[in-house]
Coordinates of C-alpha atoms in Angstrom, one line a residue:
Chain A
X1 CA -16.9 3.2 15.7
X2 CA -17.7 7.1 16.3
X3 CA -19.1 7.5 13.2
X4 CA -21.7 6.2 10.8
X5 CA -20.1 4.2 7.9
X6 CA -20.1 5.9 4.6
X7 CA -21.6 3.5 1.3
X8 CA -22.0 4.0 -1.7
X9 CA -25.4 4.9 -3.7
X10 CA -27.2 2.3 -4.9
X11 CA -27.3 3.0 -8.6
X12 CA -29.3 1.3 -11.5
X13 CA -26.1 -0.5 -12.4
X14 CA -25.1 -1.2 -9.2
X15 CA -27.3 -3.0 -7.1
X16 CA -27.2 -6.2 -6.7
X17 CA -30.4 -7.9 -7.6
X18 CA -30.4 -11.2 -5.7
X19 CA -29.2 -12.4 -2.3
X20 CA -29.7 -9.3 -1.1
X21 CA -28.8 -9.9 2.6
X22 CA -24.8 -10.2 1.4
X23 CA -24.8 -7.1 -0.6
X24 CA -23.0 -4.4 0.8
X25 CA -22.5 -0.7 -0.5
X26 CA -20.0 0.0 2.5
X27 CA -16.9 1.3 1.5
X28 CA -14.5 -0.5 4.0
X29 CA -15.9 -4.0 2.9
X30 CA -15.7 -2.9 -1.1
X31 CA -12.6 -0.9 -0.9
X32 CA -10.6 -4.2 1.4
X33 CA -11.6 -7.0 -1.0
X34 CA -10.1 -4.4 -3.8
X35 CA -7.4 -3.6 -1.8
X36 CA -6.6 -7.2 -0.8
X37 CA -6.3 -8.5 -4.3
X38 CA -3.1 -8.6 -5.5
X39 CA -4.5 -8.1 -9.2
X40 CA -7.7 -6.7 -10.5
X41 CA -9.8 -6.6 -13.9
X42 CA -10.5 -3.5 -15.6
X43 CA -13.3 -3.6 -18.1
X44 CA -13.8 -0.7 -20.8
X45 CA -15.5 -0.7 -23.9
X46 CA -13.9 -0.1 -27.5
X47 CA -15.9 1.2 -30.1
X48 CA -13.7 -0.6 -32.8
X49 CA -14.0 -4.1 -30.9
X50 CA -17.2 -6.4 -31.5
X51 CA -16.5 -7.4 -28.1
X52 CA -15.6 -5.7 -24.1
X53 CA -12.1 -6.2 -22.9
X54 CA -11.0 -7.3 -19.5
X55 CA -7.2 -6.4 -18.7
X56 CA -5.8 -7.3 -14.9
X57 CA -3.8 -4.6 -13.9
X58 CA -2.7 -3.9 -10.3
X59 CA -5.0 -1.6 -8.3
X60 CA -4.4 0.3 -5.1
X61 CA -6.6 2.8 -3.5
X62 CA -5.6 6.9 -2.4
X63 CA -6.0 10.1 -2.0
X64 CA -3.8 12.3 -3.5
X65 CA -5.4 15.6 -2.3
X66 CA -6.0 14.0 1.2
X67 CA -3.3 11.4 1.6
X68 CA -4.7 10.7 5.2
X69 CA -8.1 8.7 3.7
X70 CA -8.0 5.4 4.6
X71 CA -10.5 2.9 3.5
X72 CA -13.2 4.0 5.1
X73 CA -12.8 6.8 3.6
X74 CA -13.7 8.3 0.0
X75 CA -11.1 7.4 -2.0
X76 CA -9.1 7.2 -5.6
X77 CA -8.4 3.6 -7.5
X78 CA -4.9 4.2 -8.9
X79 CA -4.4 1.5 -11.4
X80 CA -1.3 0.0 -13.3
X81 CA -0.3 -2.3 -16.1
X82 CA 0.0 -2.2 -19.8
X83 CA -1.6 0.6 -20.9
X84 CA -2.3 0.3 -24.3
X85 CA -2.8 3.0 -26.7
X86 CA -6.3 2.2 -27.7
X87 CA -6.8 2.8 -23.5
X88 CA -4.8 6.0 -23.7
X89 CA -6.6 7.6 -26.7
X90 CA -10.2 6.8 -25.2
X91 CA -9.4 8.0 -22.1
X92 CA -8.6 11.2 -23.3
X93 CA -11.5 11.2 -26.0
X94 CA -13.1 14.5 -25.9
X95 CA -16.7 12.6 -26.0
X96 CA -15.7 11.7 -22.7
X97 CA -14.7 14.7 -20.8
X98 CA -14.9 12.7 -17.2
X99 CA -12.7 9.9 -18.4
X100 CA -13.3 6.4 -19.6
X101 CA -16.3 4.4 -18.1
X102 CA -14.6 1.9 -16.9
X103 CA -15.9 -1.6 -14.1
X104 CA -13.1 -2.9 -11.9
X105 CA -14.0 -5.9 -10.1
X106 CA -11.9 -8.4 -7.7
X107 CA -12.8 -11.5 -6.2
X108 CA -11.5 -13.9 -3.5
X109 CA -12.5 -17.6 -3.5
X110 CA -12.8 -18.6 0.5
X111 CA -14.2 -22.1 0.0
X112 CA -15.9 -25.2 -1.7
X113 CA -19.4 -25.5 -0.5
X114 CA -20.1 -29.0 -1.3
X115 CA -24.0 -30.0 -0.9
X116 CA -26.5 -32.9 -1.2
X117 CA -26.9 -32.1 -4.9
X118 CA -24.8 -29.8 -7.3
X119 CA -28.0 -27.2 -7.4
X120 CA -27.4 -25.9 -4.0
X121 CA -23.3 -26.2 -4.8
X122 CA -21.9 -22.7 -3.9
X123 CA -18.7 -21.3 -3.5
X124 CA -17.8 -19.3 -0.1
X125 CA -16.5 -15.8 -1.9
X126 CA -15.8 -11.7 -1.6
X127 CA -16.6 -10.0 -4.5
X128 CA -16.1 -6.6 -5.1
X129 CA -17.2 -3.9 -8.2
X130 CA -16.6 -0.5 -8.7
X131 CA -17.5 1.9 -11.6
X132 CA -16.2 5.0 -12.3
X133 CA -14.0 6.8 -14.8
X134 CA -10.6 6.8 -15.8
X135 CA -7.8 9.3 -17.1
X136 CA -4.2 9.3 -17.1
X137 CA -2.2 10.7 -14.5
X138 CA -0.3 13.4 -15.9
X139 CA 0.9 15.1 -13.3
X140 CA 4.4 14.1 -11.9
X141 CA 3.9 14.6 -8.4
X142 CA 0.6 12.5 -8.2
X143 CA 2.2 10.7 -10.4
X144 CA 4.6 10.0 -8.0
X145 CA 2.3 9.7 -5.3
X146 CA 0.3 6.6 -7.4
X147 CA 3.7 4.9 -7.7
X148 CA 4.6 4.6 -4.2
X149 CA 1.0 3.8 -3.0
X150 CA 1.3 1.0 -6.3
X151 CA 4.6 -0.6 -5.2
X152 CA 3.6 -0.4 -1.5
X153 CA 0.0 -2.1 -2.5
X154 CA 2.6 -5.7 -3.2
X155 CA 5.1 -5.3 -0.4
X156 CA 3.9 -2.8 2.4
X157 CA 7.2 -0.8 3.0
X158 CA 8.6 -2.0 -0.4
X159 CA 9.1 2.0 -1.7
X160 CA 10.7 2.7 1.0
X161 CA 13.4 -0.8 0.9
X162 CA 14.1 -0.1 -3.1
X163 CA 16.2 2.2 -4.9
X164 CA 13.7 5.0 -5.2
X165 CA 12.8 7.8 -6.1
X166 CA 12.7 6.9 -9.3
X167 CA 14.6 8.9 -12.1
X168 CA 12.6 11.1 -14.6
X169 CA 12.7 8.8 -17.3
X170 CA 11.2 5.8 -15.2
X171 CA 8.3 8.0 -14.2
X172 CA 7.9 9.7 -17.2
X173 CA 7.4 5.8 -18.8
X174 CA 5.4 4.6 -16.2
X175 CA 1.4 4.7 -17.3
X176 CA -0.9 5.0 -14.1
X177 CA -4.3 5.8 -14.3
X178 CA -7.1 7.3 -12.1
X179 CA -10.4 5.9 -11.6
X180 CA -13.0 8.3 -9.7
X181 CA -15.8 6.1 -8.1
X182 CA -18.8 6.6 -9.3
X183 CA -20.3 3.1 -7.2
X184 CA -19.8 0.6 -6.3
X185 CA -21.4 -3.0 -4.2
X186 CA -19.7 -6.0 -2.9
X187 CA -21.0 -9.5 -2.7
X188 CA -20.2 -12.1 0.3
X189 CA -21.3 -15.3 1.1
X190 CA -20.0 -17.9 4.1
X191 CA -21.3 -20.4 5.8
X192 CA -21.8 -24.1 5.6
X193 CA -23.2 -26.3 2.8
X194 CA -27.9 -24.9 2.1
X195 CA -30.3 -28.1 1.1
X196 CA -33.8 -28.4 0.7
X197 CA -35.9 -30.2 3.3
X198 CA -36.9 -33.1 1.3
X199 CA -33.5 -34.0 0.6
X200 CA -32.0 -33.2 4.4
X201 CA -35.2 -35.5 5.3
X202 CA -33.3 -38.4 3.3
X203 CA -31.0 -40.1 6.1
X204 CA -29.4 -42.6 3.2
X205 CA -28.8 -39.5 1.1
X206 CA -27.1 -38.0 4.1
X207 CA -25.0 -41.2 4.9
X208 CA -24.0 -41.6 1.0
X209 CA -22.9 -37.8 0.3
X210 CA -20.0 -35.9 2.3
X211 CA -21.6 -32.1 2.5
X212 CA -19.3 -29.3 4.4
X213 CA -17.0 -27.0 2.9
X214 CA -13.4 -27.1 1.4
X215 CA -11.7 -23.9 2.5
X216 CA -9.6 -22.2 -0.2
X217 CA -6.9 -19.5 0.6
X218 CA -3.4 -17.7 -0.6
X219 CA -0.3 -18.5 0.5
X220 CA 2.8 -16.2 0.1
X221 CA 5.5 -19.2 0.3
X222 CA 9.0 -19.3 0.7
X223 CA 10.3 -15.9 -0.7
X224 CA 13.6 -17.1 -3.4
X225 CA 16.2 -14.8 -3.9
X226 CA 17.1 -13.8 -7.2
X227 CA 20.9 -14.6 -8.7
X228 CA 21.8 -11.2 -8.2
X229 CA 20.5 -10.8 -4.4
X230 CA 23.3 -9.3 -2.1
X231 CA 21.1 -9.0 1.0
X232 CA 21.9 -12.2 3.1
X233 CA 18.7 -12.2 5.5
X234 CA 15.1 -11.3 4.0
X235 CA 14.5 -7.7 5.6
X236 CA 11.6 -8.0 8.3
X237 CA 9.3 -5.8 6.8
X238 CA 9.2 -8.7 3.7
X239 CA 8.8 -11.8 6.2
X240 CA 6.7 -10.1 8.5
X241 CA 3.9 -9.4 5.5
X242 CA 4.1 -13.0 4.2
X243 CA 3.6 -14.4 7.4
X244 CA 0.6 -11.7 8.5
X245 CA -1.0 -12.9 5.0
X246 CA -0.7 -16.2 5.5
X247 CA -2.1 -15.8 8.8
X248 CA -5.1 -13.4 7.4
X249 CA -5.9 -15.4 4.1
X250 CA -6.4 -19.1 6.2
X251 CA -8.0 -17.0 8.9
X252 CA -10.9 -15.2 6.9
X253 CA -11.3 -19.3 5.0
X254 CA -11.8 -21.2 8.2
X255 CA -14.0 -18.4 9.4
X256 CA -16.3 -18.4 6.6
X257 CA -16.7 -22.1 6.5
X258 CA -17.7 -22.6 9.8
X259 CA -20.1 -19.5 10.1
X260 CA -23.8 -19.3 10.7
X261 CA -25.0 -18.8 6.8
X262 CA -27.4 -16.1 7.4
X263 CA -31.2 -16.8 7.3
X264 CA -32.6 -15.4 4.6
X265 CA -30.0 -17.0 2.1
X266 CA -31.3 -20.3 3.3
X267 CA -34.8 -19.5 2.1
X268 CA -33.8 -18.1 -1.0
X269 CA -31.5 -21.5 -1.5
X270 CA -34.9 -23.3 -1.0
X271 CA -36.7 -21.7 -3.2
Chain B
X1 CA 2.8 -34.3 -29.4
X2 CA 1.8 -36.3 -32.6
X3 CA 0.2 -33.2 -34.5
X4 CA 0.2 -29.5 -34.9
X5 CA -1.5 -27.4 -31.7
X6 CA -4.4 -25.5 -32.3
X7 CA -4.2 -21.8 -31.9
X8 CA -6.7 -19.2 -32.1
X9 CA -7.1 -16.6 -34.5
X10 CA -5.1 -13.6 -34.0
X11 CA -7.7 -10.5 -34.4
X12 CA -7.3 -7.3 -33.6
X13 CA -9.2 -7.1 -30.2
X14 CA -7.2 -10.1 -29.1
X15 CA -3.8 -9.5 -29.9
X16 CA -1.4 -8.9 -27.1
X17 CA 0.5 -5.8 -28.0
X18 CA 3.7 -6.1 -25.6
X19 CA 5.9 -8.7 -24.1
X20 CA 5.0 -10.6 -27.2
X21 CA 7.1 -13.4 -26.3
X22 CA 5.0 -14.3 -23.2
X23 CA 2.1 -14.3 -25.5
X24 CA -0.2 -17.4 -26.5
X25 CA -2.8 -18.5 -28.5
X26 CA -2.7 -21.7 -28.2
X27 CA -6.1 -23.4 -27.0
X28 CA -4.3 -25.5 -24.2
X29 CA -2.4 -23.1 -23.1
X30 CA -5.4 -20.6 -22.6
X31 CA -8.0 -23.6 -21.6
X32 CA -5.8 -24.4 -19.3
X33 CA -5.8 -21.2 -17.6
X34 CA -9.5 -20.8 -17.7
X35 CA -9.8 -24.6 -16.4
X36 CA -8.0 -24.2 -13.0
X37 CA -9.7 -21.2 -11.9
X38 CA -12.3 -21.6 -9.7
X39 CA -14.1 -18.7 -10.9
X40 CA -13.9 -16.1 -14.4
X41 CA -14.5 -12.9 -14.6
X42 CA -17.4 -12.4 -17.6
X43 CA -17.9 -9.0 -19.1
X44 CA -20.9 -7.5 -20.9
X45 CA -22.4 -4.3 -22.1
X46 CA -25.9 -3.0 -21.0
X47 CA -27.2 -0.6 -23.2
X48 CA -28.6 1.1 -20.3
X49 CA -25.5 1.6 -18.1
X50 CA -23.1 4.1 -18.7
X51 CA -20.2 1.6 -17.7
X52 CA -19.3 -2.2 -18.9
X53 CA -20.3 -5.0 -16.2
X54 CA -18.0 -8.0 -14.9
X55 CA -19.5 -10.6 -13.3
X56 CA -17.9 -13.5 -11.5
X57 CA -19.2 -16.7 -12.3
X58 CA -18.0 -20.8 -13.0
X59 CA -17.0 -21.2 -16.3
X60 CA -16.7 -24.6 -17.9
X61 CA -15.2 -25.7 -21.2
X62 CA -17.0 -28.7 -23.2
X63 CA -18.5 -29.9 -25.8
X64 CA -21.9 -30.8 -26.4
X65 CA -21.7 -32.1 -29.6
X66 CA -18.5 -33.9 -29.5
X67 CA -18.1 -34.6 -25.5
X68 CA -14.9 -36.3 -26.6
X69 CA -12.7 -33.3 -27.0
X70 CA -10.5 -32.1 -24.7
X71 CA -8.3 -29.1 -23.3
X72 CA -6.2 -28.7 -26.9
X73 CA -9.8 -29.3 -29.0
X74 CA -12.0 -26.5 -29.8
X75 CA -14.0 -26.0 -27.2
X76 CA -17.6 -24.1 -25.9
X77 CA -17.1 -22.0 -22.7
X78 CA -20.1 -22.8 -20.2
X79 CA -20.9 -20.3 -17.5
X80 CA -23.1 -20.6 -14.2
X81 CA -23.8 -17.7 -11.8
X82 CA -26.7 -15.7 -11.7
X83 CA -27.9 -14.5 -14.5
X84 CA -29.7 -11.2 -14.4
X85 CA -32.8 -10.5 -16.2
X86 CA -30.7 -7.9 -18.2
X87 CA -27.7 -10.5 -19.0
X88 CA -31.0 -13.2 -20.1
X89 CA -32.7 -10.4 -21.9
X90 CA -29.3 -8.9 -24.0
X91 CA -28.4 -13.0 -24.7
X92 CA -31.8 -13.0 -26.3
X93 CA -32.1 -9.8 -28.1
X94 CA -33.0 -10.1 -32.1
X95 CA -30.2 -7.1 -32.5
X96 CA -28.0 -9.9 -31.8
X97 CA -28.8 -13.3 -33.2
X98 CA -25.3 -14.5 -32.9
X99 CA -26.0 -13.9 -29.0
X100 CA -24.2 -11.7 -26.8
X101 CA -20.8 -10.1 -27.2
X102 CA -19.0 -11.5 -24.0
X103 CA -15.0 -10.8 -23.2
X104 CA -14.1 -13.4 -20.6
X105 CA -11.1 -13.5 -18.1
X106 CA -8.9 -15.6 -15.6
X107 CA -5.7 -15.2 -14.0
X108 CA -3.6 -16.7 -11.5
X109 CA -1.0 -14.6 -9.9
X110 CA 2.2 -17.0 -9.5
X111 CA 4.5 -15.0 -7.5
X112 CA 5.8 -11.4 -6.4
X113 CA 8.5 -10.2 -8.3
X114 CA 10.5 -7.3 -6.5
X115 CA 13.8 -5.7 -8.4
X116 CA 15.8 -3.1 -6.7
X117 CA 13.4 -0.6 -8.2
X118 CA 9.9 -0.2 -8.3
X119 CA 9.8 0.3 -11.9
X120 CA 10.4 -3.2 -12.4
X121 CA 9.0 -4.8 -10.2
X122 CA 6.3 -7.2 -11.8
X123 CA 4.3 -11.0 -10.8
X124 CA 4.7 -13.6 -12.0
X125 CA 1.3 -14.1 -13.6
X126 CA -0.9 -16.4 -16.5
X127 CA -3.5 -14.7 -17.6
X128 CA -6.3 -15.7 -20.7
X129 CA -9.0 -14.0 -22.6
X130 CA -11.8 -15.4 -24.1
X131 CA -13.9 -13.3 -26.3
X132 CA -17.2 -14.6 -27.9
X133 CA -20.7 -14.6 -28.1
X134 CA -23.6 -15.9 -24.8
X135 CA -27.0 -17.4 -25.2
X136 CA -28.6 -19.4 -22.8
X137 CA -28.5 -22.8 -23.1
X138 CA -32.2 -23.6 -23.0
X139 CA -32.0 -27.9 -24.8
X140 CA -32.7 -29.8 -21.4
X141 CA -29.9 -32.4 -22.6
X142 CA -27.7 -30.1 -23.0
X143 CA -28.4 -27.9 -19.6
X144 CA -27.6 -31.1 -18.2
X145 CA -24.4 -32.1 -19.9
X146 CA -23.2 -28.2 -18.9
X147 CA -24.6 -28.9 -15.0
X148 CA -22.7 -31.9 -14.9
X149 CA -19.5 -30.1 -16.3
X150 CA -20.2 -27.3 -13.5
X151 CA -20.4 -29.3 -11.1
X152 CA -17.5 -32.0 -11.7
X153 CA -15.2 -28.2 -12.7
X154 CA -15.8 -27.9 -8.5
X155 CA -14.4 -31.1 -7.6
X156 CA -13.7 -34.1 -10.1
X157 CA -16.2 -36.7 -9.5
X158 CA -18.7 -34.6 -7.6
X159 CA -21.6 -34.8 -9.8
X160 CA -21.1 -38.6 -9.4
X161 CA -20.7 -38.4 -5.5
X162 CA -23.7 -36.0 -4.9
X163 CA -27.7 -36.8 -5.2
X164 CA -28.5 -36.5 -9.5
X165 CA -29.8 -36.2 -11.5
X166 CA -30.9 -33.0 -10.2
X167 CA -35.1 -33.0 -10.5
X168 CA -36.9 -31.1 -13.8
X169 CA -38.3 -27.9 -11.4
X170 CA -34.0 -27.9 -10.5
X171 CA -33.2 -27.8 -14.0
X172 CA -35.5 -25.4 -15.1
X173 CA -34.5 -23.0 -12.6
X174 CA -30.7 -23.2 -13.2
X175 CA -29.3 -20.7 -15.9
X176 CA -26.7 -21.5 -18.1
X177 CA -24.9 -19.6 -20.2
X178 CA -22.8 -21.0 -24.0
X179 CA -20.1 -18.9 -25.0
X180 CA -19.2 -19.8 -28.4
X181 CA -15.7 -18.9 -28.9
X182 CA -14.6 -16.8 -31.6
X183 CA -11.3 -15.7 -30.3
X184 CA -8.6 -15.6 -27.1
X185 CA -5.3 -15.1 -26.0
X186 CA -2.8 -15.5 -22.6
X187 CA 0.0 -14.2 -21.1
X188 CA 2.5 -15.7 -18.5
X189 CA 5.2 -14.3 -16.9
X190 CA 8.2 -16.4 -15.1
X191 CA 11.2 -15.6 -13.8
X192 CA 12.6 -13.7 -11.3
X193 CA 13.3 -10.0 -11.6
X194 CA 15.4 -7.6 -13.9
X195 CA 16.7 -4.6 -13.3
X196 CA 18.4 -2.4 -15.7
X197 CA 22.5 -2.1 -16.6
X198 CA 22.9 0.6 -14.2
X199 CA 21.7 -0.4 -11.3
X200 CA 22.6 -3.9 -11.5
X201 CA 26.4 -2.5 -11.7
X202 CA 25.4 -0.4 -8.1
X203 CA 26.8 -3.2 -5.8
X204 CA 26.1 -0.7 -2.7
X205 CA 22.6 -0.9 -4.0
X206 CA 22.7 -5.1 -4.8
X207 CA 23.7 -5.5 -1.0
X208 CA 21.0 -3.4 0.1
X209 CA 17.3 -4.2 -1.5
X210 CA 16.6 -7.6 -1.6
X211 CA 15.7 -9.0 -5.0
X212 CA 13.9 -12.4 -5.4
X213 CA 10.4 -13.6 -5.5
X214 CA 7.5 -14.5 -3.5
X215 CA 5.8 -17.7 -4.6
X216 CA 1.9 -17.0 -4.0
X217 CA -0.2 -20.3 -4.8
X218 CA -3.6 -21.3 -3.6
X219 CA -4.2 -23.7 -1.2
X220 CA -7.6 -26.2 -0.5
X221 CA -7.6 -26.4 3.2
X222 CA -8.6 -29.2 5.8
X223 CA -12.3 -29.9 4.5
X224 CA -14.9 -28.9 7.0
X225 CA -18.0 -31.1 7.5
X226 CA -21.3 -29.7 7.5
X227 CA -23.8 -29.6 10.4
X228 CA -25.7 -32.4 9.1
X229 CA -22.7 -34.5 7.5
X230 CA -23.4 -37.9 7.9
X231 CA -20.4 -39.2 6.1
X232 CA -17.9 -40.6 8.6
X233 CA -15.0 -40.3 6.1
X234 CA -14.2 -37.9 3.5
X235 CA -14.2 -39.5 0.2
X236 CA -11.3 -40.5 -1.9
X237 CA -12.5 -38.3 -5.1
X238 CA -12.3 -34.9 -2.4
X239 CA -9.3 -36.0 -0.7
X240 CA -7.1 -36.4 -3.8
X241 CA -8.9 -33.8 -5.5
X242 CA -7.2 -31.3 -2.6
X243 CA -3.9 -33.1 -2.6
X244 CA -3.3 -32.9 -6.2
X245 CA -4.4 -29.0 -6.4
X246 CA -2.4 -28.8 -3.6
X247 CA 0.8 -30.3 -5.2
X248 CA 0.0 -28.2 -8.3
X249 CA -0.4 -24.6 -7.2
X250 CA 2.8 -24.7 -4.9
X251 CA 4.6 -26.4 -8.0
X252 CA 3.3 -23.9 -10.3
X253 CA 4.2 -20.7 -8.6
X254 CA 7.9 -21.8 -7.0
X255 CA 8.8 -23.2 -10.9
X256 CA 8.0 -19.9 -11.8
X257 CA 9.8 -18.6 -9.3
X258 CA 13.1 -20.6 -10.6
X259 CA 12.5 -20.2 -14.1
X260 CA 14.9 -18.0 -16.4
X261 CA 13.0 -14.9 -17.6
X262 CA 13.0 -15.1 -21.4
X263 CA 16.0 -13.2 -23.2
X264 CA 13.1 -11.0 -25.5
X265 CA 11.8 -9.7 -22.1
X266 CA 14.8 -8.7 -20.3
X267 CA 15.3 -6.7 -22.8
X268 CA 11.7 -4.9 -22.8
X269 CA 12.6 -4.2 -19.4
X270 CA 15.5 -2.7 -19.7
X271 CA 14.1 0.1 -22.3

């Protein structure tokens, strides 16, 4: 890399308290587990609910004034789904002139980590949070430019092998909002099964319980065409992203089960 | 089914507003949800943060004081992860005697829907939402009952097949959270995609964009032994454990995949 990679600040509400050796403020390592999720969960406060609310939507990452950021780069969360009014009407709540406070988070599972006993059980994961706040996109241009970058986000090259653009009336009905980042801080743990020393001393204990790791991952499977499909052969652009996420998915898994776990978790797992 | 299903109460933080017929409140249907995922998403407000936090963490459904019931009974939601000084200190504040307000979250994307426009393109998704109120379990009994829950969540029969019970200076130091329930809801999606009257009718368009779905499922790999494994053969409990999730998330997703969408929706779509 030429350059020094850009993170996050570390904010009150942001930094991770524990385990500190697999935080990272990085954007390329938050902004790829977001982008890598195929849903995400938006948390925003009501003030006429007792409770928070968590609603997956679909998230994808851009810049609309600088469409040439990539994910290293400072960046936009576009997000889409049901858009309820209650979200509509606080995100444009005076009291809040900078939008909605809003948390996304997404998380990927990569493994099982079965130890000696179910205290040091752990999972192998990615996890991802940004805050920030959220409005409505408004205009249709940006609009416009959230849908493609949306649709894209499922099928890379999907825009582009559907009927688009769409007409007024589908964009004009389609509700997209804008998160700016405010922070954000990512989570990741691999590596093989952590156990204290009296119980790794303990040669029957070793002999009675399997410890290693059971690697979890997504498949994309065998794409079905709908009753009304006319296309005889699935277009390249579609087989060619199931198989590089198949490929990716069991990759990043078996990697992170059979790495080094890094040193200082193992103290802290011995504490 | 010899009796009525239990469903919980509709309120007005946990009503789902659209698509109504793909909505549930029935407590097997939205256990069951929260049950297979590996990991929930677990939402809170700090005071002292100008945004809501999600957490991911192991939830567990049980019950302490009738461990009897089951996926359709009502149930308490148990949650492991690390528990901040700020989560431990909110659980416990007198401002809240009922405990903490918690909105909790799970969902499994099922498969990729793509329609010949981008306006209706969807997933095929179940999601569920769990509001209710945290404290930390602090009854040593009972810290147990939710540890062995935890654990056996990971991998049926793992609290059996691993060293317990886990020591007092183990116990003391792991945090668990009850959630007592006091609402939730789910949605699923299935089917394959639908496209409005227009350009259904566009056969030019039909033989063009391919239409169908992408079955996405999660898989439990090849189990990886540890460094200092000294079990020569995985054990029956793991190995069935990862064929039948196997068999389960493949089955899941390419039913969905096959399913007809339900009249109600086609319609919402097509608005």
């Amino acid at each position: 890399m030429g350059r020094q990679e850009l993170a996050y600040p570390k904010q009150p509400y942001s930094t991770v308290k524990r385990y500190d050796l697999l935080a990272s403020y990085e954007l390329s390592t938050i902004h790829t587990i977001i982008s890598t999720s195929p849903m995400v969960n938006v948390s925003f406060i009501d003030p006429s609910s007792p409770f928070p609310t968590i609603l997956p939507m679909i998230g994808a990452l851009g810049s609309f004034s600088r469409p040439s950021a990539d994910i290293t780069d400072v960046q936009d969360l576009y997000l889409h789904g049901y858009i309820s009014s209650r979200l509509v009407n606080q995100s444009r709540s005076p009291s809040q002139p900078e939008g909605l406070p809003v948390c996304v988070s997404a998380s990927h599972v990569d493994g099982l980590v079965l130890s000696l006993t179910p205290y040091s059980h752990n999972y192998n994961y990615r996890s991802a949070t940004l805050f920030g706040h959220a409005a409505l996109v408004t205009d249709p241009d940006e609009k416009l430019f959230a849908m493609r970058l949306i649709t894209d986000s499922v099928v890379p090259g999907r825009w582009a092998g559907s009927r688009t653009p769409p007409d007024a009336g589908e964009v004009a009905s389609t509700g997209v909002l804008k998160v700016k980042i405010a922070a954000g801080s990512a989570k990741v743990r691999v590596g093989g099964p952590t156990d204290g020393k009296a119980d790794l001393a303990d040669e029957a204990l070793r002999e009675r319980v399997w410890t290693g790791v059971v690697p979890v991952y997504t498949v994309y499977g065998e794409p079905v065409a709908s009753e009304y499909n006319g296309v005889e052969r699935l277009p390249g652009y579609i087989a060619e992203y199931v198989a590089d996420v198949n490929e990716e998915t069991r990759r990043q898994a078996v990697e992170a089960a059979t790495k080094e776990v890094p040193k200082k978790v193992v103290d802290d797992d011995d504490d």
